[in-house]
mmCIF file with all atom_site columns, C-alpha atoms in Angstrom:
data_model
loop_
_atom_site.group_PDB
_atom_site.id
_atom_site.type_symbol
_atom_site.label_atom_id
_atom_site.label_alt_id
_atom_site.label_comp_id
_atom_site.label_asym_id
_atom_site.label_entity_id
_atom_site.label_seq_id
_atom_site.pdbx_PDB_ins_code
_atom_site.Cartn_x
_atom_site.Cartn_y
_atom_site.Cartn_z
_atom_site.occupancy
_atom_site.B_iso_or_equiv
_atom_site.pdbx_formal_charge
_atom_site.auth_seq_id
_atom_site.auth_comp_id
_atom_site.auth_asym_id
_atom_site.auth_atom_id
_atom_site.pdbx_PDB_model_num
ATOM 1   C CA . ASP A 1 1   ? 16.741 74.780  226.110 1.00 0.00 ? 215 ASP A CA 1
ATOM 2   C CA . THR A 1 2   ? 14.036 75.839  223.696 1.00 0.00 ? 216 THR A CA 1
ATOM 3   C CA . GLY A 1 3   ? 15.972 78.503  221.767 1.00 0.00 ? 217 GLY A CA 1
ATOM 4   C CA . VAL A 1 4   ? 16.552 78.658  218.081 1.00 0.00 ? 218 VAL A CA 1
ATOM 5   C CA . SER A 1 5   ? 18.809 75.797  216.952 1.00 0.00 ? 219 SER A CA 1
ATOM 6   C CA . GLN A 1 6   ? 20.800 75.512  213.662 1.00 0.00 ? 220 GLN A CA 1
ATOM 7   C CA . ASP A 1 7   ? 22.540 72.592  212.086 1.00 0.00 ? 221 ASP A CA 1
ATOM 8   C CA . PRO A 1 8   ? 25.355 72.144  211.232 1.00 0.00 ? 222 PRO A CA 1
ATOM 9   C CA . ARG A 1 9   ? 27.370 74.648  213.158 1.00 0.00 ? 223 ARG A CA 1
ATOM 10  C CA . HIS A 1 10  ? 30.203 74.545  210.692 1.00 0.00 ? 224 HIS A CA 1
ATOM 11  C CA . LYS A 1 11  ? 30.400 73.491  207.101 1.00 0.00 ? 225 LYS A CA 1
ATOM 12  C CA . ILE A 1 12  ? 33.390 73.412  204.832 1.00 0.00 ? 226 ILE A CA 1
ATOM 13  C CA . THR A 1 13  ? 32.864 72.620  201.201 1.00 0.00 ? 227 THR A CA 1
ATOM 14  C CA . LYS A 1 14  ? 34.513 72.924  197.825 1.00 0.00 ? 228 LYS A CA 1
ATOM 15  C CA . ARG A 1 15  ? 33.470 75.466  195.317 1.00 0.00 ? 229 ARG A CA 1
ATOM 16  C CA . GLY A 1 16  ? 30.675 74.139  193.088 1.00 0.00 ? 230 GLY A CA 1
ATOM 17  C CA . GLN A 1 17  ? 29.144 71.822  195.689 1.00 0.00 ? 231 GLN A CA 1
ATOM 18  C CA . ASN A 1 18  ? 25.624 72.257  197.052 1.00 0.00 ? 232 ASN A CA 1
ATOM 19  C CA . VAL A 1 19  ? 25.001 72.749  200.794 1.00 0.00 ? 233 VAL A CA 1
ATOM 20  C CA . THR A 1 20  ? 21.876 72.733  202.933 1.00 0.00 ? 234 THR A CA 1
ATOM 21  C CA . PHE A 1 21  ? 21.392 74.261  206.380 1.00 0.00 ? 235 PHE A CA 1
ATOM 22  C CA . ARG A 1 22  ? 18.571 73.649  208.797 1.00 0.00 ? 236 ARG A CA 1
ATOM 23  C CA . CYS A 1 23  ? 16.986 75.954  211.343 1.00 0.00 ? 237 CYS A CA 1
ATOM 24  C CA . ASP A 1 24  ? 14.531 74.995  214.111 1.00 0.00 ? 238 ASP A CA 1
ATOM 25  C CA . PRO A 1 25  ? 12.827 78.039  215.496 1.00 0.00 ? 239 PRO A CA 1
ATOM 26  C CA . ILE A 1 26  ? 11.450 78.553  218.973 1.00 0.00 ? 240 ILE A CA 1
ATOM 27  C CA . SER A 1 27  ? 8.323  76.434  219.308 1.00 0.00 ? 241 SER A CA 1
ATOM 28  C CA . GLU A 1 28  ? 5.124  78.342  218.295 1.00 0.00 ? 242 GLU A CA 1
ATOM 29  C CA . HIS A 1 29  ? 7.078  81.171  216.649 1.00 0.00 ? 243 HIS A CA 1
ATOM 30  C CA . ASN A 1 30  ? 5.340  81.714  213.338 1.00 0.00 ? 244 ASN A CA 1
ATOM 31  C CA . ARG A 1 31  ? 7.962  83.980  211.760 1.00 0.00 ? 245 ARG A CA 1
ATOM 32  C CA . LEU A 1 32  ? 11.311 82.746  210.687 1.00 0.00 ? 246 LEU A CA 1
ATOM 33  C CA . TYR A 1 33  ? 14.163 84.837  209.241 1.00 0.00 ? 247 TYR A CA 1
ATOM 34  C CA . TRP A 1 34  ? 17.495 84.128  207.514 1.00 0.00 ? 248 TRP A CA 1
ATOM 35  C CA . TYR A 1 35  ? 20.357 86.578  207.650 1.00 0.00 ? 249 TYR A CA 1
ATOM 36  C CA . ARG A 1 36  ? 23.913 86.409  206.340 1.00 0.00 ? 250 ARG A CA 1
ATOM 37  C CA . GLN A 1 37  ? 26.862 87.883  208.213 1.00 0.00 ? 251 GLN A CA 1
ATOM 38  C CA . THR A 1 38  ? 30.338 88.324  206.669 1.00 0.00 ? 252 THR A CA 1
ATOM 39  C CA . LEU A 1 39  ? 33.441 89.032  208.616 1.00 0.00 ? 253 LEU A CA 1
ATOM 40  C CA . GLY A 1 40  ? 33.423 92.525  210.162 1.00 0.00 ? 254 GLY A CA 1
ATOM 41  C CA . GLN A 1 41  ? 29.891 93.256  209.180 1.00 0.00 ? 255 GLN A CA 1
ATOM 42  C CA . GLY A 1 42  ? 26.451 93.082  210.791 1.00 0.00 ? 256 GLY A CA 1
ATOM 43  C CA . PRO A 1 43  ? 23.911 90.577  209.672 1.00 0.00 ? 257 PRO A CA 1
ATOM 44  C CA . GLU A 1 44  ? 22.094 91.329  206.390 1.00 0.00 ? 258 GLU A CA 1
ATOM 45  C CA . PHE A 1 45  ? 18.515 90.212  205.809 1.00 0.00 ? 259 PHE A CA 1
ATOM 46  C CA . LEU A 1 46  ? 18.021 87.417  203.283 1.00 0.00 ? 260 LEU A CA 1
ATOM 47  C CA . THR A 1 47  ? 14.464 86.207  203.568 1.00 0.00 ? 261 THR A CA 1
ATOM 48  C CA . TYR A 1 48  ? 11.553 85.605  205.948 1.00 0.00 ? 262 TYR A CA 1
ATOM 49  C CA . PHE A 1 49  ? 8.598  83.286  206.357 1.00 0.00 ? 263 PHE A CA 1
ATOM 50  C CA . GLN A 1 50  ? 5.289  83.692  208.032 1.00 0.00 ? 264 GLN A CA 1
ATOM 51  C CA . ASN A 1 51  ? 4.189  80.128  208.707 1.00 0.00 ? 265 ASN A CA 1
ATOM 52  C CA . GLU A 1 52  ? 5.028  78.290  205.505 1.00 0.00 ? 266 GLU A CA 1
ATOM 53  C CA . ALA A 1 53  ? 4.728  81.353  203.201 1.00 0.00 ? 267 ALA A CA 1
ATOM 54  C CA . GLN A 1 54  ? 7.946  83.043  202.104 1.00 0.00 ? 268 GLN A CA 1
ATOM 55  C CA . LEU A 1 55  ? 6.967  86.710  202.105 1.00 0.00 ? 269 LEU A CA 1
ATOM 56  C CA . GLU A 1 56  ? 10.117 88.496  201.106 1.00 0.00 ? 270 GLU A CA 1
ATOM 57  C CA . LYS A 1 57  ? 13.436 87.698  199.455 1.00 0.00 ? 271 LYS A CA 1
ATOM 58  C CA . SER A 1 58  ? 16.297 90.174  199.492 1.00 0.00 ? 272 SER A CA 1
ATOM 59  C CA . ARG A 1 59  ? 18.088 90.977  196.196 1.00 0.00 ? 273 ARG A CA 1
ATOM 60  C CA . LEU A 1 60  ? 21.138 89.360  198.022 1.00 0.00 ? 274 LEU A CA 1
ATOM 61  C CA . LEU A 1 61  ? 19.414 86.020  197.510 1.00 0.00 ? 275 LEU A CA 1
ATOM 62  C CA . SER A 1 62  ? 20.560 84.985  194.054 1.00 0.00 ? 276 SER A CA 1
ATOM 63  C CA . ASP A 1 63  ? 18.873 82.202  192.149 1.00 0.00 ? 277 ASP A CA 1
ATOM 64  C CA . ARG A 1 64  ? 21.437 79.755  193.600 1.00 0.00 ? 278 ARG A CA 1
ATOM 65  C CA . PHE A 1 65  ? 19.766 80.212  196.978 1.00 0.00 ? 279 PHE A CA 1
ATOM 66  C CA . SER A 1 66  ? 16.508 78.654  197.942 1.00 0.00 ? 280 SER A CA 1
ATOM 67  C CA . ALA A 1 67  ? 14.770 78.573  201.320 1.00 0.00 ? 281 ALA A CA 1
ATOM 68  C CA . GLU A 1 68  ? 11.779 76.533  202.378 1.00 0.00 ? 282 GLU A CA 1
ATOM 69  C CA . ARG A 1 69  ? 9.602  76.134  205.407 1.00 0.00 ? 283 ARG A CA 1
ATOM 70  C CA . PRO A 1 70  ? 7.298  73.277  204.267 1.00 0.00 ? 284 PRO A CA 1
ATOM 71  C CA . LYS A 1 71  ? 5.179  72.784  207.367 1.00 0.00 ? 285 LYS A CA 1
ATOM 72  C CA . GLY A 1 72  ? 5.606  76.172  208.990 1.00 0.00 ? 286 GLY A CA 1
ATOM 73  C CA . SER A 1 73  ? 8.031  74.786  211.585 1.00 0.00 ? 287 SER A CA 1
ATOM 74  C CA . PHE A 1 74  ? 11.712 74.176  210.618 1.00 0.00 ? 288 PHE A CA 1
ATOM 75  C CA . SER A 1 75  ? 13.318 75.799  207.619 1.00 0.00 ? 289 SER A CA 1
ATOM 76  C CA . THR A 1 76  ? 16.116 74.890  205.203 1.00 0.00 ? 290 THR A CA 1
ATOM 77  C CA . LEU A 1 77  ? 18.398 77.114  203.233 1.00 0.00 ? 291 LEU A CA 1
ATOM 78  C CA . GLU A 1 78  ? 20.071 75.549  200.225 1.00 0.00 ? 292 GLU A CA 1
ATOM 79  C CA . ILE A 1 79  ? 22.929 77.042  198.242 1.00 0.00 ? 293 ILE A CA 1
ATOM 80  C CA . GLN A 1 80  ? 23.637 75.473  194.901 1.00 0.00 ? 294 GLN A CA 1
ATOM 81  C CA . ARG A 1 81  ? 26.975 75.641  193.104 1.00 0.00 ? 295 ARG A CA 1
ATOM 82  C CA . THR A 1 82  ? 28.683 77.328  195.964 1.00 0.00 ? 296 THR A CA 1
ATOM 83  C CA . GLU A 1 83  ? 31.144 80.159  195.323 1.00 0.00 ? 297 GLU A CA 1
ATOM 84  C CA . GLN A 1 84  ? 33.936 81.512  197.591 1.00 0.00 ? 298 GLN A CA 1
ATOM 85  C CA . GLY A 1 85  ? 31.884 84.691  198.039 1.00 0.00 ? 299 GLY A CA 1
ATOM 86  C CA . ASP A 1 86  ? 29.228 82.611  199.777 1.00 0.00 ? 300 ASP A CA 1
ATOM 87  C CA . SER A 1 87  ? 31.545 82.075  202.781 1.00 0.00 ? 301 SER A CA 1
ATOM 88  C CA . ALA A 1 88  ? 29.852 83.647  205.710 1.00 0.00 ? 302 ALA A CA 1
ATOM 89  C CA . MET A 1 89  ? 27.855 82.961  208.886 1.00 0.00 ? 303 MET A CA 1
ATOM 90  C CA . TYR A 1 90  ? 24.264 82.147  208.145 1.00 0.00 ? 304 TYR A CA 1
ATOM 91  C CA . LEU A 1 91  ? 21.953 83.157  210.959 1.00 0.00 ? 305 LEU A CA 1
ATOM 92  C CA . CYS A 1 92  ? 18.369 82.136  211.570 1.00 0.00 ? 306 CYS A CA 1
ATOM 93  C CA . ALA A 1 93  ? 15.956 84.028  213.839 1.00 0.00 ? 307 ALA A CA 1
ATOM 94  C CA . SER A 1 94  ? 12.357 83.465  214.853 1.00 0.00 ? 308 SER A CA 1
ATOM 95  C CA . SER A 1 95  ? 9.653  85.684  216.322 1.00 0.00 ? 309 SER A CA 1
ATOM 96  C CA . LEU A 1 96  ? 6.029  85.642  217.383 1.00 0.00 ? 310 LEU A CA 1
ATOM 97  C CA . PRO A 1 97  ? 4.278  88.896  216.568 1.00 0.00 ? 311 PRO A CA 1
ATOM 98  C CA . THR A 1 98  ? 2.127  89.964  219.435 1.00 0.00 ? 312 THR A CA 1
ATOM 99  C CA . SER A 1 99  ? 0.002  92.941  220.343 1.00 0.00 ? 313 SER A CA 1
ATOM 100 C CA . GLY A 1 100 ? 0.157  94.814  223.581 1.00 0.00 ? 314 GLY A CA 1
ATOM 101 C CA . ARG A 1 101 ? 3.053  96.234  225.568 1.00 0.00 ? 315 ARG A CA 1
ATOM 102 C CA . GLY A 1 102 ? 6.526  95.708  224.313 1.00 0.00 ? 316 GLY A CA 1
ATOM 103 C CA . PRO A 1 103 ? 8.007  95.003  220.841 1.00 0.00 ? 317 PRO A CA 1
ATOM 104 C CA . THR A 1 104 ? 5.534  93.354  218.514 1.00 0.00 ? 318 THR A CA 1
ATOM 105 C CA . ASP A 1 105 ? 8.145  91.265  216.699 1.00 0.00 ? 319 ASP A CA 1
ATOM 106 C CA . THR A 1 106 ? 11.275 90.608  218.742 1.00 0.00 ? 320 THR A CA 1
ATOM 107 C CA . GLN A 1 107 ? 13.639 88.334  216.872 1.00 0.00 ? 321 GLN A CA 1
ATOM 108 C CA . TYR A 1 108 ? 15.646 85.686  218.673 1.00 0.00 ? 322 TYR A CA 1
ATOM 109 C CA . PHE A 1 109 ? 18.720 84.349  216.897 1.00 0.00 ? 323 PHE A CA 1
ATOM 110 C CA . GLY A 1 110 ? 20.240 80.859  216.707 1.00 0.00 ? 324 GLY A CA 1
ATOM 111 C CA . PRO A 1 111 ? 23.996 80.166  216.981 1.00 0.00 ? 325 PRO A CA 1
ATOM 112 C CA . GLY A 1 112 ? 24.497 80.321  213.243 1.00 0.00 ? 326 GLY A CA 1
ATOM 113 C CA . THR A 1 113 ? 26.065 78.010  210.623 1.00 0.00 ? 327 THR A CA 1
ATOM 114 C CA . ARG A 1 114 ? 29.546 79.083  209.506 1.00 0.00 ? 328 ARG A CA 1
ATOM 115 C CA . LEU A 1 115 ? 30.134 78.203  205.860 1.00 0.00 ? 329 LEU A CA 1
ATOM 116 C CA . THR A 1 116 ? 33.618 78.094  204.352 1.00 0.00 ? 330 THR A CA 1
ATOM 117 C CA . VAL A 1 117 ? 33.884 77.554  200.622 1.00 0.00 ? 331 VAL A CA 1
ATOM 118 C CA . LEU A 1 118 ? 37.317 76.460  199.464 1.00 0.00 ? 332 LEU A CA 1
ATOM 119 C CA . GLY B 2 1   ? 18.106 103.802 202.895 1.00 0.00 ? 124 GLY B CA 1
ATOM 120 C CA . GLU B 2 2   ? 19.192 101.089 205.263 1.00 0.00 ? 125 GLU B CA 1
ATOM 121 C CA . ASP B 2 3   ? 22.498 102.413 206.636 1.00 0.00 ? 126 ASP B CA 1
ATOM 122 C CA . VAL B 2 4   ? 22.913 102.096 210.336 1.00 0.00 ? 127 VAL B CA 1
ATOM 123 C CA . GLU B 2 5   ? 26.274 103.408 211.502 1.00 0.00 ? 128 GLU B CA 1
ATOM 124 C CA . GLN B 2 6   ? 28.311 102.685 214.621 1.00 0.00 ? 129 GLN B CA 1
ATOM 125 C CA . SER B 2 7   ? 31.834 103.386 215.833 1.00 0.00 ? 130 SER B CA 1
ATOM 126 C CA . LEU B 2 8   ? 33.890 100.246 215.251 1.00 0.00 ? 131 LEU B CA 1
ATOM 127 C CA . PHE B 2 9   ? 35.944 99.926  218.405 1.00 0.00 ? 132 PHE B CA 1
ATOM 128 C CA . LEU B 2 10  ? 35.826 100.851 222.047 1.00 0.00 ? 133 LEU B CA 1
ATOM 129 C CA . SER B 2 11  ? 38.357 100.065 224.735 1.00 0.00 ? 134 SER B CA 1
ATOM 130 C CA . VAL B 2 12  ? 37.348 100.546 228.409 1.00 0.00 ? 135 VAL B CA 1
ATOM 131 C CA . ARG B 2 13  ? 38.853 99.768  231.739 1.00 0.00 ? 136 ARG B CA 1
ATOM 132 C CA . GLU B 2 14  ? 37.079 97.243  233.938 1.00 0.00 ? 137 GLU B CA 1
ATOM 133 C CA . GLY B 2 15  ? 34.692 99.027  236.316 1.00 0.00 ? 138 GLY B CA 1
ATOM 134 C CA . ASP B 2 16  ? 34.304 102.069 234.080 1.00 0.00 ? 139 ASP B CA 1
ATOM 135 C CA . SER B 2 17  ? 31.202 102.852 231.958 1.00 0.00 ? 140 SER B CA 1
ATOM 136 C CA . SER B 2 18  ? 31.046 102.073 228.294 1.00 0.00 ? 141 SER B CA 1
ATOM 137 C CA . VAL B 2 19  ? 29.023 104.149 225.891 1.00 0.00 ? 142 VAL B CA 1
ATOM 138 C CA . ILE B 2 20  ? 28.299 102.798 222.353 1.00 0.00 ? 143 ILE B CA 1
ATOM 139 C CA . ASN B 2 21  ? 26.771 105.145 219.809 1.00 0.00 ? 144 ASN B CA 1
ATOM 140 C CA . CYS B 2 22  ? 24.656 104.474 216.767 1.00 0.00 ? 145 CYS B CA 1
ATOM 141 C CA . THR B 2 23  ? 22.810 106.473 214.153 1.00 0.00 ? 146 THR B CA 1
ATOM 142 C CA . TYR B 2 24  ? 19.971 105.002 212.198 1.00 0.00 ? 147 TYR B CA 1
ATOM 143 C CA . THR B 2 25  ? 18.033 106.020 209.145 1.00 0.00 ? 148 THR B CA 1
ATOM 144 C CA . ASP B 2 26  ? 14.419 105.035 209.215 1.00 0.00 ? 149 ASP B CA 1
ATOM 145 C CA . SER B 2 27  ? 12.368 107.520 211.182 1.00 0.00 ? 150 SER B CA 1
ATOM 146 C CA . SER B 2 28  ? 9.361  105.132 211.058 1.00 0.00 ? 151 SER B CA 1
ATOM 147 C CA . SER B 2 29  ? 11.206 102.420 213.013 1.00 0.00 ? 152 SER B CA 1
ATOM 148 C CA . THR B 2 30  ? 8.977  101.579 215.929 1.00 0.00 ? 153 THR B CA 1
ATOM 149 C CA . TYR B 2 31  ? 11.582 99.692  217.971 1.00 0.00 ? 154 TYR B CA 1
ATOM 150 C CA . LEU B 2 32  ? 15.353 99.926  218.093 1.00 0.00 ? 155 LEU B CA 1
ATOM 151 C CA . TYR B 2 33  ? 17.391 97.078  219.452 1.00 0.00 ? 156 TYR B CA 1
ATOM 152 C CA . TRP B 2 34  ? 20.794 96.286  220.872 1.00 0.00 ? 157 TRP B CA 1
ATOM 153 C CA . TYR B 2 35  ? 22.240 92.800  220.343 1.00 0.00 ? 158 TYR B CA 1
ATOM 154 C CA . LYS B 2 36  ? 25.508 91.335  221.738 1.00 0.00 ? 159 LYS B CA 1
ATOM 155 C CA . GLN B 2 37  ? 27.611 88.806  219.876 1.00 0.00 ? 160 GLN B CA 1
ATOM 156 C CA . GLU B 2 38  ? 30.421 86.854  221.483 1.00 0.00 ? 161 GLU B CA 1
ATOM 157 C CA . PRO B 2 39  ? 33.113 85.154  219.276 1.00 0.00 ? 162 PRO B CA 1
ATOM 158 C CA . GLY B 2 40  ? 31.737 82.407  217.092 1.00 0.00 ? 163 GLY B CA 1
ATOM 159 C CA . ALA B 2 41  ? 28.229 82.758  218.516 1.00 0.00 ? 164 ALA B CA 1
ATOM 160 C CA . GLY B 2 42  ? 24.836 84.028  217.424 1.00 0.00 ? 165 GLY B CA 1
ATOM 161 C CA . LEU B 2 43  ? 23.249 87.273  218.484 1.00 0.00 ? 166 LEU B CA 1
ATOM 162 C CA . GLN B 2 44  ? 21.866 87.709  222.001 1.00 0.00 ? 167 GLN B CA 1
ATOM 163 C CA . LEU B 2 45  ? 19.111 90.253  222.513 1.00 0.00 ? 168 LEU B CA 1
ATOM 164 C CA . LEU B 2 46  ? 20.230 92.735  225.146 1.00 0.00 ? 169 LEU B CA 1
ATOM 165 C CA . THR B 2 47  ? 17.575 95.394  225.193 1.00 0.00 ? 170 THR B CA 1
ATOM 166 C CA . TYR B 2 48  ? 15.230 97.499  223.080 1.00 0.00 ? 171 TYR B CA 1
ATOM 167 C CA . ILE B 2 49  ? 13.548 100.887 223.177 1.00 0.00 ? 172 ILE B CA 1
ATOM 168 C CA . PHE B 2 50  ? 10.266 102.010 221.725 1.00 0.00 ? 173 PHE B CA 1
ATOM 169 C CA . SER B 2 51  ? 10.571 104.981 219.429 1.00 0.00 ? 174 SER B CA 1
ATOM 170 C CA . ASN B 2 52  ? 8.364  107.255 221.612 1.00 0.00 ? 175 ASN B CA 1
ATOM 171 C CA . MET B 2 53  ? 10.652 106.851 224.559 1.00 0.00 ? 176 MET B CA 1
ATOM 172 C CA . ASP B 2 54  ? 13.780 108.903 225.356 1.00 0.00 ? 177 ASP B CA 1
ATOM 173 C CA . MET B 2 55  ? 15.484 106.568 227.831 1.00 0.00 ? 178 MET B CA 1
ATOM 174 C CA . LYS B 2 56  ? 15.169 103.055 229.086 1.00 0.00 ? 179 LYS B CA 1
ATOM 175 C CA . GLN B 2 57  ? 17.127 101.559 231.998 1.00 0.00 ? 180 GLN B CA 1
ATOM 176 C CA . ASP B 2 58  ? 17.596 97.804  232.503 1.00 0.00 ? 181 ASP B CA 1
ATOM 177 C CA . GLN B 2 59  ? 19.948 96.927  235.349 1.00 0.00 ? 182 GLN B CA 1
ATOM 178 C CA . ARG B 2 60  ? 23.448 97.946  234.155 1.00 0.00 ? 183 ARG B CA 1
ATOM 179 C CA . LEU B 2 61  ? 22.164 99.019  230.683 1.00 0.00 ? 184 LEU B CA 1
ATOM 180 C CA . THR B 2 62  ? 20.852 102.458 229.801 1.00 0.00 ? 185 THR B CA 1
ATOM 181 C CA . VAL B 2 63  ? 19.495 103.209 226.310 1.00 0.00 ? 186 VAL B CA 1
ATOM 182 C CA . LEU B 2 64  ? 19.160 106.811 225.203 1.00 0.00 ? 187 LEU B CA 1
ATOM 183 C CA . LEU B 2 65  ? 17.171 107.701 222.116 1.00 0.00 ? 188 LEU B CA 1
ATOM 184 C CA . ASN B 2 66  ? 17.305 111.091 220.338 1.00 0.00 ? 189 ASN B CA 1
ATOM 185 C CA . LYS B 2 67  ? 14.667 110.651 217.613 1.00 0.00 ? 190 LYS B CA 1
ATOM 186 C CA . LYS B 2 68  ? 15.223 114.068 216.129 1.00 0.00 ? 191 LYS B CA 1
ATOM 187 C CA . ASP B 2 69  ? 18.869 113.246 215.389 1.00 0.00 ? 192 ASP B CA 1
ATOM 188 C CA . LYS B 2 70  ? 18.176 109.556 214.880 1.00 0.00 ? 193 LYS B CA 1
ATOM 189 C CA . HIS B 2 71  ? 20.856 108.772 217.494 1.00 0.00 ? 194 HIS B CA 1
ATOM 190 C CA . LEU B 2 72  ? 20.854 105.768 219.800 1.00 0.00 ? 195 LEU B CA 1
ATOM 191 C CA . SER B 2 73  ? 23.283 105.024 222.535 1.00 0.00 ? 196 SER B CA 1
ATOM 192 C CA . LEU B 2 74  ? 23.971 102.100 224.914 1.00 0.00 ? 197 LEU B CA 1
ATOM 193 C CA . ARG B 2 75  ? 25.605 102.701 228.237 1.00 0.00 ? 198 ARG B CA 1
ATOM 194 C CA . ILE B 2 76  ? 26.986 99.785  230.185 1.00 0.00 ? 199 ILE B CA 1
ATOM 195 C CA . ALA B 2 77  ? 27.702 100.675 233.861 1.00 0.00 ? 200 ALA B CA 1
ATOM 196 C CA . ASP B 2 78  ? 30.479 98.983  235.807 1.00 0.00 ? 201 ASP B CA 1
ATOM 197 C CA . THR B 2 79  ? 31.836 97.211  232.724 1.00 0.00 ? 202 THR B CA 1
ATOM 198 C CA . GLN B 2 80  ? 33.153 93.665  233.342 1.00 0.00 ? 203 GLN B CA 1
ATOM 199 C CA . THR B 2 81  ? 35.410 91.332  231.338 1.00 0.00 ? 204 THR B CA 1
ATOM 200 C CA . GLY B 2 82  ? 32.348 89.360  230.351 1.00 0.00 ? 205 GLY B CA 1
ATOM 201 C CA . ASP B 2 83  ? 31.042 92.411  228.545 1.00 0.00 ? 206 ASP B CA 1
ATOM 202 C CA . SER B 2 84  ? 33.834 92.079  225.954 1.00 0.00 ? 207 SER B CA 1
ATOM 203 C CA . ALA B 2 85  ? 31.986 91.328  222.710 1.00 0.00 ? 208 ALA B CA 1
ATOM 204 C CA . ILE B 2 86  ? 30.619 92.966  219.561 1.00 0.00 ? 209 ILE B CA 1
ATOM 205 C CA . TYR B 2 87  ? 27.531 95.089  220.080 1.00 0.00 ? 210 TYR B CA 1
ATOM 206 C CA . PHE B 2 88  ? 25.032 95.720  217.230 1.00 0.00 ? 211 PHE B CA 1
ATOM 207 C CA . CYS B 2 89  ? 22.312 98.292  217.069 1.00 0.00 ? 212 CYS B CA 1
ATOM 208 C CA . ALA B 2 90  ? 19.453 97.482  214.804 1.00 0.00 ? 213 ALA B CA 1
ATOM 209 C CA . GLU B 2 91  ? 16.378 99.287  213.424 1.00 0.00 ? 214 GLU B CA 1
ATOM 210 C CA . THR B 2 92  ? 13.197 97.707  212.150 1.00 0.00 ? 215 THR B CA 1
ATOM 211 C CA . ILE B 2 93  ? 12.352 98.150  208.509 1.00 0.00 ? 216 ILE B CA 1
ATOM 212 C CA . ASN B 2 94  ? 8.695  97.781  207.492 1.00 0.00 ? 217 ASN B CA 1
ATOM 213 C CA . ASP B 2 95  ? 7.972  96.505  211.008 1.00 0.00 ? 218 ASP B CA 1
ATOM 214 C CA . TYR B 2 96  ? 9.597  93.121  210.533 1.00 0.00 ? 219 TYR B CA 1
ATOM 215 C CA . LYS B 2 97  ? 13.110 92.939  209.197 1.00 0.00 ? 220 LYS B CA 1
ATOM 216 C CA . LEU B 2 98  ? 16.126 94.216  211.080 1.00 0.00 ? 221 LEU B CA 1
ATOM 217 C CA . SER B 2 99  ? 18.834 96.455  209.588 1.00 0.00 ? 222 SER B CA 1
ATOM 218 C CA . PHE B 2 100 ? 22.043 96.244  211.556 1.00 0.00 ? 223 PHE B CA 1
ATOM 219 C CA . GLY B 2 101 ? 25.100 98.390  211.957 1.00 0.00 ? 224 GLY B CA 1
ATOM 220 C CA . ALA B 2 102 ? 28.583 96.903  211.424 1.00 0.00 ? 225 ALA B CA 1
ATOM 221 C CA . GLY B 2 103 ? 28.981 96.419  215.173 1.00 0.00 ? 226 GLY B CA 1
ATOM 222 C CA . THR B 2 104 ? 31.143 97.983  217.849 1.00 0.00 ? 227 THR B CA 1
ATOM 223 C CA . THR B 2 105 ? 33.888 95.756  219.284 1.00 0.00 ? 228 THR B CA 1
ATOM 224 C CA . VAL B 2 106 ? 34.166 96.465  222.982 1.00 0.00 ? 229 VAL B CA 1
ATOM 225 C CA . THR B 2 107 ? 37.393 95.367  224.719 1.00 0.00 ? 230 THR B CA 1
ATOM 226 C CA . VAL B 2 108 ? 37.531 95.435  228.477 1.00 0.00 ? 231 VAL B CA 1
ATOM 227 C CA . ARG B 2 109 ? 40.999 95.775  229.943 1.00 0.00 ? 232 ARG B CA 1
ATOM 228 C CA . ALA B 2 110 ? 41.952 95.029  233.521 1.00 0.00 ? 233 ALA B CA 1
#
């Protein structure tokens, strides 16, 4: 299967600890996105990369959050000094902008990492 | 603003049609999407519609778009138990990021 993969699928941590999540996009997809989904809500945009460049960060992304995509392939999302309010599902998506018929930037999502902060 | 709205719940009998409604905000959205999420899973792309289309049919799925009213709907024909899930509509903002509704939970009863 060559879909988007995320690791770990579940993470339980204590308040104040640091956590790091990894996302492997679909091969050759040059755009990579992070979203956060809390219970009963739709996903909310956090940030996105085009190749290794981080082009936008949502105001939801406080300075405790940092995302990287060092070689333009996989990406990591780190949360420092976790708080209970960080508990959520963190979703990664990737896309390959194209021209021609059909959507130019269809995003394909991974299974998500569910974070629980105790 | 980025405020996509959907009805929260829909209960439908197996074999009937389901219709899920959505209103979006950004008239410049070029594509509008429907995604499906099963419990504990990520989002699965179901279908999309280009903003200059009124309707798109894809097997059991029919998408209707009223651009004047910024209203989008998804009809699922012959609804099956496997269609029980949360359905999200999403609009594109600035041609790259997605803005989602809160999702419609569809429950299929026998």
